[in-house]
Amino acid sequence: MAVFDTPQEAFGALRPACVQLTRAQTVENVARLQAHLAAVSASALQELQEYVLFPLRFALKVPGPKRERLVQSVVQCISSVLAATCVKKQELLQELFSELCTCLSPPSGSSKPASLSEELKLAVIQALHTLMHSAYGDVILSLYQPSTLPLLGFAVSLLLGLAEQEKAKQIKISALKCLQVLVLQCDCQEHRHLDEDEVQQCGDLFASFLPGISITLSRVITGDIKQGHKTTVSAIRLFYLIVGLVMADEQLARIPKNNEKLPVEQSRISELMVHRGPDWSKNTAKKLSLLLHKMVEFSSVHPHWKVRLELVELVHHLLRNCSQSLADSFSHLLKALVGLVNDESSEVQSRCNEVLRGIAEQRIVAQNRALADVLSENLHSLATALPRLMNSQDDTGKVSTLSLLLGYLKLLGPKINFVLNSVSHLHRLSKALMQVLELDVTDVKIVEDRRWGCESTCGPSGSLQHGAQKSRCQKKYFRFFTEEKVFQLLQQVCRVLGYYGNLYLLVDHFMGLYGESGMYRKQAAMVLNELIAGAAGMGVDVLQEREISLNMDDLKGSIMSILDEYTDQANWYLITSVDTEENNHGHSVQHSGLTTHPGGVCSSILLPSPEPHITTRTMNSNIWQICIQLEGVSCFAAVLGKEFRLLLLSALYPVLEKAGDKTLLISETALGTLVDICEACSYDSVQSLINENSDYLVNGISLNLRQLAHQLHASQVLDTMLRHSDASLLPLVEDVIQDVLSTLDQSYSNQASTFLRVLHSVMAALVQWFGSSCGEKHQQRQTAKWWSRTLSEGQQMVTRQEVERFFLDYVRQKQIAEGNLPDTEDEEADEVAPTLAKPEPNNSDTEGEILLPSHVQLAKDVMERCIHLLSDGNLRVRLKVLDVLELCVTVLHPHGNHLLPMAHRVWPALVTRLISDDPLAVLRAFKVLCTLAQKCGDFLRQRFSKDVLPKLTNSLLSQAPASARAGPVYNHTIAFKLQLAVLQGLGSLCEKLDMGESDLNKVADACLIYLSAKQPMKLQEAAQRLPMVLHSLSEESF
């Protein structure tokens, strides 16, 4: 179809359809006109606008009932004409507006909306929407005059009724959007920008509709959730736009106190108009506060994120435009805004943070005393209710509550000090934190986990960093919550307080709580740690910078006072286990700062004796307190950086004590603290930290080892230093170790256990530093000699002298094995020395005359003491002696001339432990025997065959019936472990000692019974491997 561009052509084409429609108002005639309109250009249609609209308007005005389908088609045709043209006459705009609204009006005398089809309602709403957008320039303002107030009120009431009562979502949304256009708050940019006076006039006009609009919209917003999120979002947007316009602070400030009198002809209109004076604005604000509270409570927990996002926009819009007039409502609005900071939706979170940051940057709270007071009161109320809420809410509710608390603090920003200066506010807030942060100390595993032996001594230095990092992630378990997010929010609360608040005031207050009661001590320490981190700006998320920059001297002073309190004897040496030895030392100790902490607080008060029945809860609590204080030291080091080096004299020694603690959690936390100190003070590693501060550490150890009360802690420090240092430390601690040996010689009965711990640490370190390398060199040297001897034997005939020398050496070795040794140690060494390599000048027979390395001499000295202590009456001492003895053998292994005489001397006491001692000692002694056999070889053959083997085989035979009858619980008994160890170790013993055929037969007889299917599986497996070892040995001997 051709397009008609000129009005003449268009008139010729449209005239027949318009005449036909005027004569007969039918759907077909409307459709014919609609079809012709499609062929007319917009410019031509603009000239013929009123001509074309006349038959359509006439169809709507015809008296009598009309079919809905006809009305719908007419309205849609009007809408298409308006969409293509502009309304330039005020009268036409008002008449069309009235006629379209009449299509939706209910029957006369009825208060209910007209029972029209949904299609017709939607068509009329869209036509009104199009009409408002087609009004040209100032023409639109003709609708917003006092004289048109009834017409506007009619349209507003119709649209509000549709938005509230219709069930169709599309009609509800369209009605709300049409209302938004009607109050000149359209989202599009097509409308002319209104000047200040025009906006003021519209505000006065819409004030008449504010009660009806706000109440209806609040019902829509809080209505059935099935209406969909789009309806709720549109209603919230319309609500804050109309309220922001009518209650705008700028407009209300220009309203005169007295209402101007209108002319007589406008007196009836004046009754509909509202004077927005102080009284009206105050009363309206109170009523809006109720509606806002209801809306906020509903929308803040709406399941759809777009509704919550629109709620953020509501708060932002009203806070920006109505901060004075709606001050009473901001208690609810700010609560909603702050509560959505941690919303599950990232869009809501980011927008909420953006709004909060904008509020802080514009200093809306700082410059508005009313808002600051509202926040302070909200904070006080929330702090009062916090313990109850944390005890009753689920984790989601707790996150919301703490997000609210954190948001209040962030919004107050520098104004926090006005709150903290109030005794009531500070007391409420601090006690709330103390109760919420209460730890769950019922876990027995925390107390049970122990650091046994030296399992970590031989690990590579790099593994320390990984292990320490892992320990610092140890999860705390709290009484009132389990979600990690809750703890992170509490950390942020404390850090924001430290960032904005008066640090001296806060530290002094929480230090008072720390010392007030043991119930609050752990919580107060956690808060103090976070306050210091926050004051330094570490990991704190704030909305605005503080007004006064941080003074490092003040920060350092606070840290020193907290550190002195942490390391005080009453707070550092706590009962963490039922270990009698540790408790005896821990509760007679004076503050170690008396001798090793030149910068610390010295106290001479002795601690009270331990309670007779200390509970697991108490020990658990003490463990966590020490760990939290260690975490505090880490935090202080990170805050001060290299400046913390000045505090190492008072901090490093106590941390090293705890790194050597037997409680696993304390030890790992202390190692993590050492790593943190290294990072903060720019040390390359923990080893470097220890080595560079070893002079004062060794001095402290030396002094403390001479005092009974300090010996255990000094041994822990030495143990930690040895485990995490290298051989360069040995010359520094050598004198200390000699002092230990001499003291041990004078007091075997009282202090043996403590000193054996020191000796065990020393020998473990020597094995780590020298054991493997020396063993490899010795093995290489022996292999080289064997190869050279084999090659020489293959190249030349064996002479008579060599045969004679071989048999003489055999006789001497046999005498040594039978124990026929001279009395003096030098003669022993000469006899033990092999004679085959006599022509070599630097042979091992001169090794005894050469000055021994310090670590070898040290191992000999320690082994001397072990020989005497093997018969101690205390089982725990004997077990420790056996552990130390095994390490001594490992260190002395490359020096056979010294190891063999010592093995000869230790043998009687070791045999006693093997055949007539507690099963635990027998098990440990057998382990030492295996190590001794591996290092000494066939030197022990005769002794083992005569003194030990018969007892072992008889024990295996006698225990076999019991293990065959036992159930699965037997696998956890000492008897089973001893059987298993003997079966697993006998094969290597026979191999290393080169046992004879008769001895091998005894071993075979003892193990055969364990091949029975009735024996426990592990014993069967050990017994199955033993005959294969014996078979290979018998073949070699044959």
PDB file of C-alpha atoms in Angstrom, residues 623-834:
ATOM      1  CA  ILE A 623      45.026 -23.722  76.122  1.00  0.00           C
ATOM      2  CA  TRP A 624      42.861 -21.339  74.122  1.00  0.00           C
ATOM      3  CA  GLN A 625      43.896 -18.386  76.256  1.00  0.00           C
ATOM      4  CA  ILE A 626      47.583 -19.065  75.577  1.00  0.00           C
ATOM      5  CA  CYS A 627      46.890 -19.540  71.860  1.00  0.00           C
ATOM      6  CA  ILE A 628      44.961 -16.273  71.634  1.00  0.00           C
ATOM      7  CA  GLN A 629      47.795 -14.458  73.393  1.00  0.00           C
ATOM      8  CA  LEU A 630      50.280 -15.998  70.955  1.00  0.00           C
ATOM      9  CA  GLU A 631      48.082 -14.821  68.085  1.00  0.00           C
ATOM     10  CA  GLY A 632      48.251 -11.397  69.694  1.00  0.00           C
ATOM     11  CA  VAL A 633      52.048 -11.458  69.562  1.00  0.00           C
ATOM     12  CA  SER A 634      51.788 -12.311  65.846  1.00  0.00           C
ATOM     13  CA  CYS A 635      49.438  -9.389  65.334  1.00  0.00           C
ATOM     14  CA  PHE A 636      51.698  -6.973  67.224  1.00  0.00           C
ATOM     15  CA  ALA A 637      54.701  -8.048  65.138  1.00  0.00           C
ATOM     16  CA  ALA A 638      52.762  -7.532  61.907  1.00  0.00           C
ATOM     17  CA  VAL A 639      51.646  -4.078  63.058  1.00  0.00           C
ATOM     18  CA  LEU A 640      55.079  -2.824  64.133  1.00  0.00           C
ATOM     19  CA  GLY A 641      57.137  -4.491  61.410  1.00  0.00           C
ATOM     20  CA  LYS A 642      60.864  -4.042  61.968  1.00  0.00           C
ATOM     21  CA  GLU A 643      60.111  -1.927  65.032  1.00  0.00           C
ATOM     22  CA  PHE A 644      59.130  -5.172  66.743  1.00  0.00           C
ATOM     23  CA  ARG A 645      62.824  -6.136  66.899  1.00  0.00           C
ATOM     24  CA  LEU A 646      63.089  -3.820  69.897  1.00  0.00           C
ATOM     25  CA  LEU A 647      60.531  -5.972  71.710  1.00  0.00           C
ATOM     26  CA  LEU A 648      62.166  -9.323  70.931  1.00  0.00           C
ATOM     27  CA  LEU A 649      64.035  -9.257  74.245  1.00  0.00           C
ATOM     28  CA  SER A 650      60.727  -9.532  76.066  1.00  0.00           C
ATOM     29  CA  ALA A 651      58.673 -11.475  73.497  1.00  0.00           C
ATOM     30  CA  LEU A 652      60.912 -14.085  71.830  1.00  0.00           C
ATOM     31  CA  TYR A 653      61.827 -16.159  74.898  1.00  0.00           C
ATOM     32  CA  PRO A 654      58.188 -16.731  76.003  1.00  0.00           C
ATOM     33  CA  VAL A 655      57.134 -17.639  72.457  1.00  0.00           C
ATOM     34  CA  LEU A 656      59.978 -20.176  72.202  1.00  0.00           C
ATOM     35  CA  GLU A 657      58.803 -21.656  75.505  1.00  0.00           C
ATOM     36  CA  LYS A 658      55.373 -22.289  74.050  1.00  0.00           C
ATOM     37  CA  ALA A 659      56.812 -23.652  70.806  1.00  0.00           C
ATOM     38  CA  GLY A 660      58.328 -26.410  72.941  1.00  0.00           C
ATOM     39  CA  ASP A 661      55.079 -27.049  74.812  1.00  0.00           C
ATOM     40  CA  LYS A 662      53.751 -30.594  74.784  1.00  0.00           C
ATOM     41  CA  THR A 663      50.206 -29.450  73.958  1.00  0.00           C
ATOM     42  CA  LEU A 664      49.963 -29.707  70.194  1.00  0.00           C
ATOM     43  CA  LEU A 665      47.710 -26.683  69.630  1.00  0.00           C
ATOM     44  CA  ILE A 666      49.922 -24.382  71.725  1.00  0.00           C
ATOM     45  CA  SER A 667      53.095 -25.641  70.040  1.00  0.00           C
ATOM     46  CA  GLU A 668      51.738 -25.169  66.521  1.00  0.00           C
ATOM     47  CA  THR A 669      50.327 -21.728  67.299  1.00  0.00           C
ATOM     48  CA  ALA A 670      53.677 -20.655  68.764  1.00  0.00           C
ATOM     49  CA  LEU A 671      55.483 -21.877  65.645  1.00  0.00           C
ATOM     50  CA  GLY A 672      53.058 -19.840  63.566  1.00  0.00           C
ATOM     51  CA  THR A 673      53.883 -16.834  65.736  1.00  0.00           C
ATOM     52  CA  LEU A 674      57.611 -17.377  65.111  1.00  0.00           C
ATOM     53  CA  VAL A 675      56.957 -17.383  61.366  1.00  0.00           C
ATOM     54  CA  ASP A 676      54.973 -14.151  61.684  1.00  0.00           C
ATOM     55  CA  ILE A 677      57.778 -12.543  63.671  1.00  0.00           C
ATOM     56  CA  CYS A 678      60.241 -13.552  60.945  1.00  0.00           C
ATOM     57  CA  GLU A 679      58.078 -11.990  58.252  1.00  0.00           C
ATOM     58  CA  ALA A 680      57.479  -8.809  60.225  1.00  0.00           C
ATOM     59  CA  CYS A 681      61.099  -8.317  61.319  1.00  0.00           C
ATOM     60  CA  SER A 682      62.577  -9.320  57.930  1.00  0.00           C
ATOM     61  CA  TYR A 683      64.343 -12.490  59.058  1.00  0.00           C
ATOM     62  CA  ASP A 684      64.921 -15.047  56.325  1.00  0.00           C
ATOM     63  CA  SER A 685      63.692 -17.959  58.420  1.00  0.00           C
ATOM     64  CA  VAL A 686      63.019 -19.124  61.961  1.00  0.00           C
ATOM     65  CA  GLN A 687      66.556 -20.481  61.992  1.00  0.00           C
ATOM     66  CA  SER A 688      67.895 -17.017  61.221  1.00  0.00           C
ATOM     67  CA  LEU A 689      65.692 -15.512  63.931  1.00  0.00           C
ATOM     68  CA  ILE A 690      67.033 -17.938  66.531  1.00  0.00           C
ATOM     69  CA  ASN A 691      70.663 -17.709  65.477  1.00  0.00           C
ATOM     70  CA  GLU A 692      70.756 -13.916  65.468  1.00  0.00           C
ATOM     71  CA  ASN A 693      69.204 -13.735  68.945  1.00  0.00           C
ATOM     72  CA  SER A 694      70.885 -16.840  70.368  1.00  0.00           C
ATOM     73  CA  ASP A 695      73.280 -14.971  72.654  1.00  0.00           C
ATOM     74  CA  TYR A 696      70.633 -13.603  74.996  1.00  0.00           C
ATOM     75  CA  LEU A 697      68.476 -16.730  74.626  1.00  0.00           C
ATOM     76  CA  VAL A 698      71.329 -19.040  75.661  1.00  0.00           C
ATOM     77  CA  ASN A 699      72.127 -16.750  78.579  1.00  0.00           C
ATOM     78  CA  GLY A 700      68.524 -16.942  79.741  1.00  0.00           C
ATOM     79  CA  ILE A 701      68.496 -20.725  79.395  1.00  0.00           C
ATOM     80  CA  SER A 702      71.730 -21.047  81.375  1.00  0.00           C
ATOM     81  CA  LEU A 703      70.406 -18.930  84.232  1.00  0.00           C
ATOM     82  CA  ASN A 704      67.010 -20.583  84.338  1.00  0.00           C
ATOM     83  CA  LEU A 705      68.332 -24.146  84.277  1.00  0.00           C
ATOM     84  CA  ARG A 706      70.003 -23.428  87.622  1.00  0.00           C
ATOM     85  CA  GLN A 707      66.623 -22.677  89.224  1.00  0.00           C
ATOM     86  CA  LEU A 708      64.231 -25.514  89.859  1.00  0.00           C
ATOM     87  CA  ALA A 709      61.158 -23.405  89.134  1.00  0.00           C
ATOM     88  CA  HIS A 710      62.374 -22.435  85.669  1.00  0.00           C
ATOM     89  CA  GLN A 711      63.982 -25.648  84.467  1.00  0.00           C
ATOM     90  CA  LEU A 712      61.031 -27.037  82.522  1.00  0.00           C
ATOM     91  CA  HIS A 713      60.451 -23.807  80.563  1.00  0.00           C
ATOM     92  CA  ALA A 714      64.161 -23.348  79.918  1.00  0.00           C
ATOM     93  CA  SER A 715      64.300 -26.886  78.536  1.00  0.00           C
ATOM     94  CA  GLN A 716      61.381 -26.047  76.228  1.00  0.00           C
ATOM     95  CA  VAL A 717      63.214 -23.004  74.883  1.00  0.00           C
ATOM     96  CA  LEU A 718      66.382 -25.031  74.280  1.00  0.00           C
ATOM     97  CA  ASP A 719      64.350 -27.771  72.608  1.00  0.00           C
ATOM     98  CA  THR A 720      62.758 -25.274  70.217  1.00  0.00           C
ATOM     99  CA  MET A 721      66.110 -23.643  69.417  1.00  0.00           C
ATOM    100  CA  LEU A 722      67.723 -26.977  68.643  1.00  0.00           C
ATOM    101  CA  ARG A 723      64.815 -28.204  66.512  1.00  0.00           C
ATOM    102  CA  HIS A 724      64.799 -25.119  64.336  1.00  0.00           C
ATOM    103  CA  SER A 725      68.477 -24.200  64.108  1.00  0.00           C
ATOM    104  CA  ASP A 726      71.616 -25.763  62.627  1.00  0.00           C
ATOM    105  CA  ALA A 727      75.026 -26.955  63.754  1.00  0.00           C
ATOM    106  CA  SER A 728      76.282 -23.392  64.110  1.00  0.00           C
ATOM    107  CA  LEU A 729      74.306 -23.219  67.355  1.00  0.00           C
ATOM    108  CA  LEU A 730      76.232 -26.084  68.965  1.00  0.00           C
ATOM    109  CA  PRO A 731      79.251 -24.051  70.195  1.00  0.00           C
ATOM    110  CA  LEU A 732      76.857 -21.609  71.914  1.00  0.00           C
ATOM    111  CA  VAL A 733      74.862 -24.255  73.768  1.00  0.00           C
ATOM    112  CA  GLU A 734      77.786 -26.579  74.545  1.00  0.00           C
ATOM    113  CA  ASP A 735      78.478 -24.945  77.900  1.00  0.00           C
ATOM    114  CA  VAL A 736      74.791 -25.095  78.773  1.00  0.00           C
ATOM    115  CA  ILE A 737      74.721 -28.827  78.041  1.00  0.00           C
ATOM    116  CA  GLN A 738      77.815 -29.419  80.181  1.00  0.00           C
ATOM    117  CA  ASP A 739      76.089 -27.542  83.004  1.00  0.00           C
ATOM    118  CA  VAL A 740      73.106 -29.839  82.569  1.00  0.00           C
ATOM    119  CA  LEU A 741      75.313 -32.937  82.752  1.00  0.00           C
ATOM    120  CA  SER A 742      77.122 -31.746  85.858  1.00  0.00           C
ATOM    121  CA  THR A 743      73.811 -30.824  87.548  1.00  0.00           C
ATOM    122  CA  LEU A 744      72.397 -34.196  86.574  1.00  0.00           C
ATOM    123  CA  ASP A 745      75.393 -35.904  88.211  1.00  0.00           C
ATOM    124  CA  GLN A 746      74.557 -34.164  91.484  1.00  0.00           C
ATOM    125  CA  SER A 747      70.784 -34.720  91.522  1.00  0.00           C
ATOM    126  CA  TYR A 748      69.728 -37.847  89.681  1.00  0.00           C
ATOM    127  CA  SER A 749      66.639 -38.416  91.754  1.00  0.00           C
ATOM    128  CA  ASN A 750      64.940 -35.022  91.599  1.00  0.00           C
ATOM    129  CA  GLN A 751      65.615 -33.481  88.215  1.00  0.00           C
ATOM    130  CA  ALA A 752      66.404 -36.412  85.958  1.00  0.00           C
ATOM    131  CA  SER A 753      63.170 -36.188  83.980  1.00  0.00           C
ATOM    132  CA  THR A 754      63.560 -32.503  83.128  1.00  0.00           C
ATOM    133  CA  PHE A 755      67.220 -32.801  82.200  1.00  0.00           C
ATOM    134  CA  LEU A 756      66.594 -35.908  80.121  1.00  0.00           C
ATOM    135  CA  ARG A 757      64.193 -33.822  78.049  1.00  0.00           C
ATOM    136  CA  VAL A 758      67.046 -31.379  77.423  1.00  0.00           C
ATOM    137  CA  LEU A 759      69.451 -34.189  76.566  1.00  0.00           C
ATOM    138  CA  HIS A 760      66.908 -35.770  74.245  1.00  0.00           C
ATOM    139  CA  SER A 761      66.540 -32.462  72.395  1.00  0.00           C
ATOM    140  CA  VAL A 762      70.313 -32.144  72.117  1.00  0.00           C
ATOM    141  CA  MET A 763      70.852 -35.664  70.821  1.00  0.00           C
ATOM    142  CA  ALA A 764      67.945 -35.385  68.377  1.00  0.00           C
ATOM    143  CA  ALA A 765      69.529 -32.219  67.027  1.00  0.00           C
ATOM    144  CA  LEU A 766      72.915 -33.937  66.715  1.00  0.00           C
ATOM    145  CA  VAL A 767      71.307 -36.785  64.773  1.00  0.00           C
ATOM    146  CA  GLN A 768      69.653 -34.247  62.502  1.00  0.00           C
ATOM    147  CA  TRP A 769      72.855 -32.250  61.975  1.00  0.00           C
ATOM    148  CA  PHE A 770      75.539 -34.967  61.930  1.00  0.00           C
ATOM    149  CA  GLY A 771      73.948 -38.417  61.999  1.00  0.00           C
ATOM    150  CA  SER A 772      73.033 -38.922  58.341  1.00  0.00           C
ATOM    151  CA  SER A 773      76.113 -37.311  56.830  1.00  0.00           C
ATOM    152  CA  CYS A 774      78.544 -39.121  59.129  1.00  0.00           C
ATOM    153  CA  GLY A 775      76.771 -42.416  58.549  1.00  0.00           C
ATOM    154  CA  GLU A 776      77.034 -42.003  54.810  1.00  0.00           C
ATOM    155  CA  LYS A 777      80.746 -41.179  55.017  1.00  0.00           C
ATOM    156  CA  HIS A 778      81.379 -44.202  57.274  1.00  0.00           C
ATOM    157  CA  GLN A 779      79.471 -46.457  54.898  1.00  0.00           C
ATOM    158  CA  GLN A 780      81.424 -45.126  51.929  1.00  0.00           C
ATOM    159  CA  ARG A 781      84.713 -45.640  53.760  1.00  0.00           C
ATOM    160  CA  GLN A 782      83.859 -49.233  54.695  1.00  0.00           C
ATOM    161  CA  THR A 783      82.702 -49.995  51.144  1.00  0.00           C
ATOM    162  CA  ALA A 784      85.913 -48.580  49.675  1.00  0.00           C
ATOM    163  CA  LYS A 785      88.027 -50.724  52.016  1.00  0.00           C
ATOM    164  CA  TRP A 786      86.051 -53.848  51.142  1.00  0.00           C
ATOM    165  CA  TRP A 787      86.433 -53.254  47.411  1.00  0.00           C
ATOM    166  CA  SER A 788      90.169 -52.592  47.707  1.00  0.00           C
ATOM    167  CA  ARG A 789      90.629 -55.747  49.788  1.00  0.00           C
ATOM    168  CA  THR A 790      88.578 -57.804  47.310  1.00  0.00           C
ATOM    169  CA  LEU A 791      90.576 -56.522  44.345  1.00  0.00           C
ATOM    170  CA  SER A 792      93.901 -57.214  46.055  1.00  0.00           C
ATOM    171  CA  GLU A 793      92.778 -60.724  46.948  1.00  0.00           C
ATOM    172  CA  GLY A 794      91.828 -61.337  43.360  1.00  0.00           C
ATOM    173  CA  GLN A 795      95.132 -60.052  41.945  1.00  0.00           C
ATOM    174  CA  GLN A 796      97.635 -61.937  44.150  1.00  0.00           C
ATOM    175  CA  MET A 797      97.911 -65.096  46.180  1.00  0.00           C
ATOM    176  CA  VAL A 798      97.184 -64.953  49.924  1.00  0.00           C
ATOM    177  CA  THR A 799     100.450 -65.142  51.886  1.00  0.00           C
ATOM    178  CA  ARG A 800     101.115 -67.141  55.052  1.00  0.00           C
ATOM    179  CA  GLN A 801     101.402 -63.971  57.134  1.00  0.00           C
ATOM    180  CA  GLU A 802      97.987 -62.756  55.977  1.00  0.00           C
ATOM    181  CA  VAL A 803      96.380 -66.072  56.919  1.00  0.00           C
ATOM    182  CA  GLU A 804      98.030 -65.918  60.336  1.00  0.00           C
ATOM    183  CA  ARG A 805      96.896 -62.293  60.809  1.00  0.00           C
ATOM    184  CA  PHE A 806      93.350 -63.276  59.873  1.00  0.00           C
ATOM    185  CA  PHE A 807      93.133 -65.972  62.559  1.00  0.00           C
ATOM    186  CA  LEU A 808      94.724 -63.756  65.218  1.00  0.00           C
ATOM    187  CA  ASP A 809      92.196 -61.076  64.455  1.00  0.00           C
ATOM    188  CA  TYR A 810      89.391 -63.640  64.637  1.00  0.00           C
ATOM    189  CA  VAL A 811      90.556 -64.785  68.097  1.00  0.00           C
ATOM    190  CA  ARG A 812      90.718 -61.181  69.323  1.00  0.00           C
ATOM    191  CA  GLN A 813      87.245 -60.403  68.004  1.00  0.00           C
ATOM    192  CA  LYS A 814      85.896 -63.517  69.692  1.00  0.00           C
ATOM    193  CA  GLN A 815      87.440 -62.475  73.023  1.00  0.00           C
ATOM    194  CA  ILE A 816      85.887 -59.038  72.686  1.00  0.00           C
ATOM    195  CA  ALA A 817      82.480 -60.563  71.911  1.00  0.00           C
ATOM    196  CA  GLU A 818      82.763 -62.766  75.050  1.00  0.00           C
ATOM    197  CA  GLY A 819      83.494 -59.682  77.176  1.00  0.00           C
ATOM    198  CA  ASN A 820      87.208 -60.358  77.837  1.00  0.00           C
ATOM    199  CA  LEU A 821      88.294 -56.699  77.671  1.00  0.00           C
ATOM    200  CA  PRO A 822      91.024 -54.796  79.566  1.00  0.00           C
ATOM    201  CA  ASP A 823      89.913 -52.317  82.279  1.00  0.00           C
ATOM    202  CA  THR A 824      91.097 -49.065  80.758  1.00  0.00           C
ATOM    203  CA  GLU A 825      89.173 -47.507  77.929  1.00  0.00           C
ATOM    204  CA  ASP A 826      92.315 -46.839  75.876  1.00  0.00           C
ATOM    205  CA  GLU A 827      93.340 -50.492  75.983  1.00  0.00           C
ATOM    206  CA  GLU A 828      89.792 -51.436  75.009  1.00  0.00           C
ATOM    207  CA  ALA A 829      90.033 -49.241  72.001  1.00  0.00           C
ATOM    208  CA  ASP A 830      93.379 -50.789  71.039  1.00  0.00           C
ATOM    209  CA  GLU A 831      92.026 -54.318  71.290  1.00  0.00           C
ATOM    210  CA  VAL A 832      88.845 -53.536  69.438  1.00  0.00           C
ATOM    211  CA  ALA A 833      90.674 -51.853  66.596  1.00  0.00           C
ATOM    212  CA  PRO A 834      90.992 -54.128  63.546  1.00  0.00           C
TER     213      PRO A 834
END
